[in-house]
GROMACS .gro file of C-alpha atoms in nm:
model
  332
    1MET     CA    1  18.431   0.982  -5.584
    2SER     CA    2  18.498   1.352  -5.589
    3GLU     CA    3  18.274   1.602  -5.401
    4PRO     CA    4  18.115   1.899  -5.562
    5PRO     CA    5  18.330   2.211  -5.548
    6GLY     CA    6  18.070   2.407  -5.354
    7THR     CA    7  18.062   2.145  -5.078
    8ALA     CA    8  18.441   2.136  -5.038
    9LEU     CA    9  18.448   2.512  -5.000
   10SER     CA   10  18.186   2.498  -4.732
   11LEU     CA   11  18.382   2.238  -4.533
   12ALA     CA   12  18.699   2.447  -4.556
   13GLU     CA   13  18.513   2.746  -4.428
   14ALA     CA   14  18.371   2.538  -4.145
   15GLN     CA   15  18.717   2.415  -4.040
   16ALA     CA   16  18.876   2.764  -4.055
   17PRO     CA   17  18.908   2.949  -3.722
   18PRO     CA   18  18.642   3.211  -3.662
   19SER     CA   19  18.732   3.565  -3.750
   20PRO     CA   20  18.769   3.806  -3.454
   21THR     CA   21  18.470   4.029  -3.380
   22ALA     CA   22  18.446   4.370  -3.218
   23SER     CA   23  18.345   4.214  -2.888
   24ASP     CA   24  18.655   3.990  -2.882
   25THR     CA   25  18.903   4.275  -2.928
   26PRO     CA   26  19.052   4.406  -2.604
   27SER     CA   27  18.880   4.732  -2.498
   28LYS     CA   28  19.084   5.048  -2.452
   29PRO     CA   29  19.113   5.180  -2.099
   30LEU     CA   30  18.861   5.457  -2.024
   31THR     CA   31  19.009   5.797  -1.959
   32ALA     CA   32  18.850   6.041  -1.715
   33GLN     CA   33  18.692   6.334  -1.892
   34ARG     CA   34  18.585   6.656  -1.725
   35VAL     CA   35  18.215   6.733  -1.747
   36GLN     CA   36  18.162   7.073  -1.899
   37PRO     CA   37  17.903   7.281  -1.711
   38LEU     CA   38  17.600   7.410  -1.894
   39ARG     CA   39  17.658   7.760  -2.024
   40ARG     CA   40  17.412   8.018  -1.894
   41PRO     CA   41  17.480   8.351  -2.064
   42GLY     CA   42  17.159   8.509  -1.936
   43ARG     CA   43  17.259   8.450  -1.576
   44TRP     CA   44  17.600   8.610  -1.630
   45VAL     CA   45  17.447   8.913  -1.801
   46ALA     CA   46  17.193   8.959  -1.520
   47THR     CA   47  17.469   8.924  -1.260
   48ALA     CA   48  17.682   9.185  -1.434
   49VAL     CA   49  17.390   9.430  -1.456
   50VAL     CA   50  17.307   9.386  -1.087
   51LEU     CA   51  17.670   9.432  -0.982
   52VAL     CA   52  17.695   9.753  -1.186
   53LEU     CA   53  17.376   9.890  -1.027
   54VAL     CA   54  17.493   9.799  -0.676
   55ALA     CA   55  17.831   9.961  -0.740
   56GLN     CA   56  17.665  10.279  -0.865
   57ILE     CA   57  17.434  10.297  -0.562
   58ALA     CA   58  17.722  10.237  -0.320
   59HIS     CA   59  17.935  10.497  -0.495
   60GLY     CA   60  17.652  10.749  -0.479
   61LEU     CA   61  17.598  10.687  -0.107
   62ALA     CA   62  17.967  10.722  -0.031
   63THR     CA   63  18.048  11.027  -0.244
   64ASN     CA   64  17.730  11.237  -0.240
   65PRO     CA   65  17.789  11.520   0.012
   66PHE     CA   66  17.415  11.567   0.054
   67TYR     CA   67  17.399  11.264   0.288
   68GLN     CA   68  17.638  11.431   0.536
   69TRP     CA   69  17.785  11.113   0.683
   70ASP     CA   70  17.979  11.311   0.941
   71ARG     CA   71  17.652  11.439   1.086
   72PHE     CA   72  17.513  11.085   1.065
   73ARG     CA   73  17.795  10.962   1.290
   74TYR     CA   74  17.730  11.250   1.527
   75TRP     CA   75  17.358  11.175   1.566
   76PHE     CA   76  17.364  10.796   1.557
   77LEU     CA   77  17.443  10.741   1.928
   78ARG     CA   78  17.317  11.066   2.073
   79PRO     CA   79  17.122  11.026   2.403
   80THR     CA   80  16.809  11.175   2.246
   81ILE     CA   81  16.808  10.911   1.971
   82LEU     CA   82  16.882  10.627   2.215
   83ASP     CA   83  16.601  10.739   2.447
   84GLY     CA   84  16.360  10.731   2.154
   85LEU     CA   85  16.493  10.388   2.058
   86LEU     CA   86  16.418  10.256   2.407
   87VAL     CA   87  16.062  10.391   2.383
   88THR     CA   88  16.022  10.215   2.047
   89LEU     CA   89  16.144   9.885   2.193
   90GLU     CA   90  15.914   9.917   2.494
   91VAL     CA   91  15.606   9.997   2.287
   92ALA     CA   92  15.681   9.720   2.037
   93ALA     CA   93  15.744   9.457   2.307
   94LEU     CA   94  15.429   9.535   2.506
   95SER     CA   95  15.213   9.558   2.194
   96ALA     CA   96  15.349   9.231   2.057
   97VAL     CA   97  15.271   9.038   2.375
   98LEU     CA   98  14.927   9.191   2.429
   99GLY     CA   99  14.844   9.164   2.060
  100LEU     CA  100  14.934   8.795   2.049
  101LEU     CA  101  14.730   8.718   2.360
  102GLY     CA  102  14.434   8.907   2.217
  103GLY     CA  103  14.479   8.730   1.883
  104ILE     CA  104  14.470   8.388   2.052
  105LEU     CA  105  14.145   8.477   2.231
  106LEU     CA  106  13.991   8.610   1.910
  107ALA     CA  107  14.099   8.302   1.714
  108LEU     CA  108  13.945   8.073   1.975
  109GLY     CA  109  13.629   8.282   1.955
  110ARG     CA  110  13.620   8.240   1.575
  111LEU     CA  111  13.655   7.864   1.616
  112SER     CA  112  13.406   7.843   1.904
  113GLY     CA  113  13.074   7.669   1.880
  114SER     CA  114  12.897   7.976   2.021
  115PRO     CA  115  12.745   8.194   1.746
  116VAL     CA  116  12.779   8.501   1.970
  117LEU     CA  117  13.153   8.452   2.019
  118ARG     CA  118  13.202   8.385   1.649
  119ALA     CA  119  13.008   8.697   1.552
  120VAL     CA  120  13.187   8.925   1.800
  121SER     CA  121  13.531   8.791   1.706
  122TRP     CA  122  13.462   8.828   1.335
  123THR     CA  123  13.328   9.181   1.381
  124TYR     CA  124  13.632   9.287   1.584
  125THR     CA  125  13.873   9.144   1.328
  126TRP     CA  126  13.685   9.300   1.039
  127LEU     CA  127  13.668   9.643   1.206
  128PHE     CA  128  14.031   9.681   1.312
  129ARG     CA  129  14.166   9.537   0.987
  130SER     CA  130  13.962   9.796   0.798
  131VAL     CA  131  14.045  10.107   1.001
  132PRO     CA  132  14.394  10.259   0.951
  133LEU     CA  133  14.621  10.246   1.255
  134ILE     CA  134  14.672  10.622   1.260
  135VAL     CA  135  14.294  10.669   1.290
  136VAL     CA  136  14.281  10.428   1.586
  137LEU     CA  137  14.564  10.610   1.765
  138ILE     CA  138  14.416  10.957   1.714
  139PHE     CA  139  14.072  10.833   1.820
  140LEU     CA  140  14.214  10.688   2.143
  141TYR     CA  141  14.417  11.003   2.201
  142ASN     CA  142  14.091  11.203   2.202
  143PHE     CA  143  13.894  10.936   2.385
  144SER     CA  144  13.862  11.152   2.697
  145ALA     CA  145  13.643  11.394   2.500
  146LEU     CA  146  13.384  11.118   2.462
  147TYR     CA  147  13.412  10.955   2.804
  148LYS     CA  148  13.534  11.162   3.097
  149THR     CA  149  13.529  10.868   3.338
  150LEU     CA  150  13.535  10.488   3.313
  151SER     CA  151  13.349  10.276   3.568
  152LEU     CA  152  13.299   9.914   3.667
  153GLY     CA  153  12.971   9.796   3.814
  154VAL     CA  154  12.630   9.653   3.733
  155PRO     CA  155  12.531   9.705   3.367
  156PHE     CA  156  12.275   9.985   3.343
  157GLY     CA  157  12.304  10.013   3.722
  158PRO     CA  158  12.524  10.161   3.993
  159ALA     CA  159  12.901  10.179   3.943
  160PHE     CA  160  13.135  10.031   4.202
  161VAL     CA  161  13.466  10.177   4.085
  162SER     CA  162  13.528  10.484   3.869
  163PHE     CA  163  13.845  10.598   3.692
  164ASP     CA  164  13.945  10.935   3.555
  165GLU     CA  165  14.016  10.861   3.189
  166SER     CA  166  14.241  11.164   3.144
  167LYS     CA  167  14.478  11.034   3.415
  168LEU     CA  168  14.485  10.677   3.285
  169ALA     CA  169  14.531  10.762   2.919
  170THR     CA  170  14.897  10.862   2.919
  171ASP     CA  171  15.085  10.886   2.592
  172MET     CA  172  15.246  10.545   2.651
  173THR     CA  173  14.912  10.384   2.739
  174VAL     CA  174  14.741  10.524   2.431
  175ALA     CA  175  15.022  10.403   2.207
  176VAL     CA  176  15.035  10.050   2.355
  177VAL     CA  177  14.656  10.008   2.362
  178GLY     CA  178  14.613  10.133   2.006
  179LEU     CA  179  14.890   9.913   1.863
  180SER     CA  180  14.770   9.611   2.065
  181LEU     CA  181  14.409   9.647   1.945
  182ASN     CA  182  14.527   9.671   1.585
  183GLU     CA  183  14.780   9.389   1.622
  184ALA     CA  184  14.528   9.153   1.783
  185ALA     CA  185  14.306   9.167   1.474
  186TYR     CA  186  14.588   9.051   1.246
  187ALA     CA  187  14.728   8.803   1.497
  188ALA     CA  188  14.384   8.643   1.525
  189GLU     CA  189  14.390   8.542   1.159
  190VAL     CA  190  14.747   8.417   1.187
  191VAL     CA  191  14.665   8.203   1.490
  192ARG     CA  192  14.341   8.077   1.339
  193GLY     CA  193  14.520   7.973   1.020
  194GLY     CA  194  14.786   7.794   1.224
  195ILE     CA  195  14.529   7.602   1.427
  196LEU     CA  196  14.340   7.500   1.114
  197SER     CA  197  14.667   7.374   0.960
  198VAL     CA  198  14.696   7.103   1.227
  199ASP     CA  199  14.576   6.769   1.093
  200GLN     CA  200  14.224   6.678   1.205
  201GLY     CA  201  14.350   6.339   1.313
  202GLN     CA  202  14.547   6.507   1.591
  203HIS     CA  203  14.225   6.653   1.733
  204GLU     CA  204  14.048   6.320   1.706
  205ALA     CA  205  14.335   6.130   1.867
  206ALA     CA  206  14.348   6.374   2.158
  207ALA     CA  207  13.971   6.350   2.204
  208ALA     CA  208  13.986   5.969   2.188
  209LEU     CA  209  14.233   5.969   2.479
  210GLY     CA  210  13.981   6.156   2.689
  211LEU     CA  211  14.208   6.456   2.744
  212PRO     CA  212  14.051   6.784   2.863
  213ARG     CA  213  13.993   7.043   2.591
  214GLY     CA  214  14.236   7.289   2.749
  215TYR     CA  215  14.509   7.025   2.769
  216GLN     CA  216  14.446   6.922   2.409
  217PHE     CA  217  14.496   7.281   2.294
  218THR     CA  218  14.800   7.373   2.506
  219ARG     CA  219  14.997   7.047   2.473
  220ILE     CA  220  14.898   6.894   2.139
  221VAL     CA  221  14.731   7.138   1.899
  222PHE     CA  222  14.899   7.471   1.972
  223PRO     CA  223  15.262   7.343   1.969
  224GLN     CA  224  15.204   7.198   1.622
  225ALA     CA  225  15.026   7.513   1.508
  226LEU     CA  226  15.329   7.721   1.609
  227ARG     CA  227  15.520   7.584   1.309
  228SER     CA  228  15.278   7.772   1.087
  229ILE     CA  229  15.212   8.065   1.322
  230THR     CA  230  15.574   8.164   1.387
  231PRO     CA  231  15.687   8.281   1.040
  232ASN     CA  232  15.362   8.464   0.972
  233TYR     CA  233  15.349   8.634   1.309
  234VAL     CA  234  15.713   8.741   1.292
  235ASN     CA  235  15.625   8.921   0.969
  236GLN     CA  236  15.358   9.096   1.171
  237LEU     CA  237  15.618   9.186   1.434
  238ILE     CA  238  15.835   9.347   1.168
  239GLY     CA  239  15.537   9.552   1.058
  240LEU     CA  240  15.466   9.635   1.423
  241VAL     CA  241  15.820   9.766   1.479
  242LYS     CA  242  15.781   9.996   1.180
  243GLY     CA  243  15.426  10.086   1.286
  244THR     CA  244  15.555  10.229   1.614
  245SER     CA  245  15.668  10.532   1.415
  246LEU     CA  246  15.304  10.645   1.415
  247VAL     CA  247  15.295  10.696   1.793
  248PHE     CA  248  15.468  11.029   1.727
  249TYR     CA  249  15.122  11.161   1.637
  250VAL     CA  250  14.999  11.094   1.992
  251SER     CA  251  15.285  11.299   2.140
  252LEU     CA  252  15.507  11.002   2.230
  253LEU     CA  253  15.871  11.062   2.139
  254ASP     CA  254  15.984  10.727   2.006
  255LEU     CA  255  16.273  10.684   1.762
  256PHE     CA  256  16.094  10.851   1.474
  257GLY     CA  257  15.952  11.118   1.703
  258SER     CA  258  16.298  11.203   1.832
  259VAL     CA  259  16.428  11.226   1.476
  260GLN     CA  260  16.140  11.453   1.377
  261THR     CA  261  16.198  11.678   1.679
  262MET     CA  262  16.570  11.707   1.613
  263GLY     CA  263  16.500  11.768   1.246
  264SER     CA  264  16.276  12.063   1.337
  265THR     CA  265  16.544  12.205   1.565
  266TYR     CA  266  16.829  12.144   1.316
  267PRO     CA  267  16.678  12.181   0.966
  268GLY     CA  268  17.015  12.127   0.799
  269ASP     CA  269  17.044  11.778   0.945
  270ILE     CA  270  16.713  11.637   0.825
  271VAL     CA  271  16.869  11.392   0.580
  272PRO     CA  272  17.132  11.246   0.818
  273LEU     CA  273  16.866  11.220   1.091
  274LEU     CA  274  16.639  11.026   0.855
  275LEU     CA  275  16.931  10.800   0.772
  276VAL     CA  276  16.984  10.743   1.146
  277ALA     CA  277  16.622  10.632   1.184
  278THR     CA  278  16.649  10.413   0.874
  279VAL     CA  279  16.960  10.232   0.999
  280TRP     CA  280  16.814  10.174   1.346
  281TYR     CA  281  16.493  10.032   1.197
  282LEU     CA  282  16.705   9.806   0.975
  283ILE     CA  283  16.892   9.683   1.283
  284LEU     CA  284  16.570   9.615   1.475
  285THR     CA  285  16.398   9.429   1.192
  286SER     CA  286  16.714   9.228   1.120
  287ALA     CA  287  16.731   9.123   1.485
  288VAL     CA  288  16.368   9.009   1.468
  289SER     CA  289  16.449   8.809   1.153
  290VAL     CA  290  16.738   8.634   1.330
  291VAL     CA  291  16.510   8.541   1.619
  292GLN     CA  292  16.256   8.415   1.366
  293PHE     CA  293  16.513   8.181   1.210
  294TYR     CA  294  16.607   8.017   1.539
  295VAL     CA  295  16.246   7.991   1.658
  296GLU     CA  296  16.143   7.826   1.329
  297ARG     CA  297  16.441   7.593   1.358
  298TYR     CA  298  16.338   7.498   1.711
  299PHE     CA  299  15.979   7.416   1.618
  300ALA     CA  300  16.093   7.227   1.305
  301ARG     CA  301  16.224   6.946   1.524
  302GLY     CA  302  16.032   6.629   1.446
  303ALA     CA  303  15.881   6.776   1.129
  304THR     CA  304  16.196   6.752   0.914
  305ARG     CA  305  16.465   6.486   0.900
  306THR     CA  306  16.749   6.736   0.918
  307LEU     CA  307  16.732   7.082   1.069
  308PRO     CA  308  16.832   7.375   0.848
  309PRO     CA  309  17.194   7.476   0.913
  310THR     CA  310  17.265   7.791   1.108
  311PRO     CA  311  17.466   8.074   0.946
  312LEU     CA  312  17.771   7.964   1.148
  313GLN     CA  313  17.733   7.607   1.027
  314LYS     CA  314  17.696   7.730   0.667
  315ALA     CA  315  18.016   7.934   0.703
  316ARG     CA  316  18.208   7.634   0.843
  317ALA     CA  317  18.080   7.408   0.565
  318GLY     CA  318  18.182   7.665   0.304
  319LEU     CA  319  18.533   7.695   0.448
  320THR     CA  320  18.570   7.316   0.461
  321GLU     CA  321  18.462   7.284   0.099
  322LEU     CA  322  18.698   7.561  -0.007
  323ARG     CA  323  18.993   7.396   0.168
  324ALA     CA  324  18.916   7.060   0.009
  325ARG     CA  325  18.898   7.219  -0.334
  326LEU     CA  326  19.228   7.401  -0.288
  327ARG     CA  327  19.400   7.082  -0.170
  328LYS     CA  328  19.265   6.890  -0.470
  329GLU     CA  329  19.387   7.153  -0.714
  330ALA     CA  330  19.729   7.164  -0.546
  331ALA     CA  331  19.761   6.788  -0.569
  332VAL     CA  332  19.683   6.794  -0.941
   0.00000   0.00000   0.00000
């Protein structure tokens, strides 16, 4: 008995070997392709504009005879300028230390439970942050007109020790006291913000251990607060270094005062003398910034997994990467 033609065709198809599919064909070996970086035309245009502006400024500084770079070299290391530089460093160092100590006391007063200490600290901070520094210096310079003598003794009673204010208030004293009073007001807010940035759990843990309040502050709270205090206070130090230029108005010949005096004696050298002061202030503020980097790096221990690399470490890493790239290209 013969089978239907449709059935025979189906059996033949069933017995035929399966046709190859795309998954059964052998795959072609993958070839490495270079990833093309994303094109950023705006960045290249901005870079070109900045380079042109920098080149024009550098060319103007180098070729403009008005700057008198020969006179700049003459004045840069003159004894008069160096003496003024030493006065600037002395005033800045003393004011920074006294200002920070005063700021710590004021910050503790703001955080105290005593309403009197809080009110006095707030009033001091508000007053000296509101009055310009030049006004404070001139007021202190003429302080002897208000008080001829200063005394220590019983309030509203007899005095035990008296001081002649005109002999105590030298130009250096007036400058350091004025800058320290002004600096303490700003340092108080920096220190207070740093203390408040410490997690409250640290305070509670220290109190739970039964540690004295002074020990809690000096060994637990304040070291952690320094991570926040350091960068902000160093910015204040940079402003303090530049603020020392105002002590010229209280007859103290600092760096700027020496430049002003020499500029009055040699009117034709005013511009190179101002450039001398500018470069020295740039050097001083750059040195403070370098110190800031290493101090921040020191206090970052334990807060970050890896410390930020130093400039020397960055330079070594860049040279190593450049050598590896050159060797790779040479091998290809």
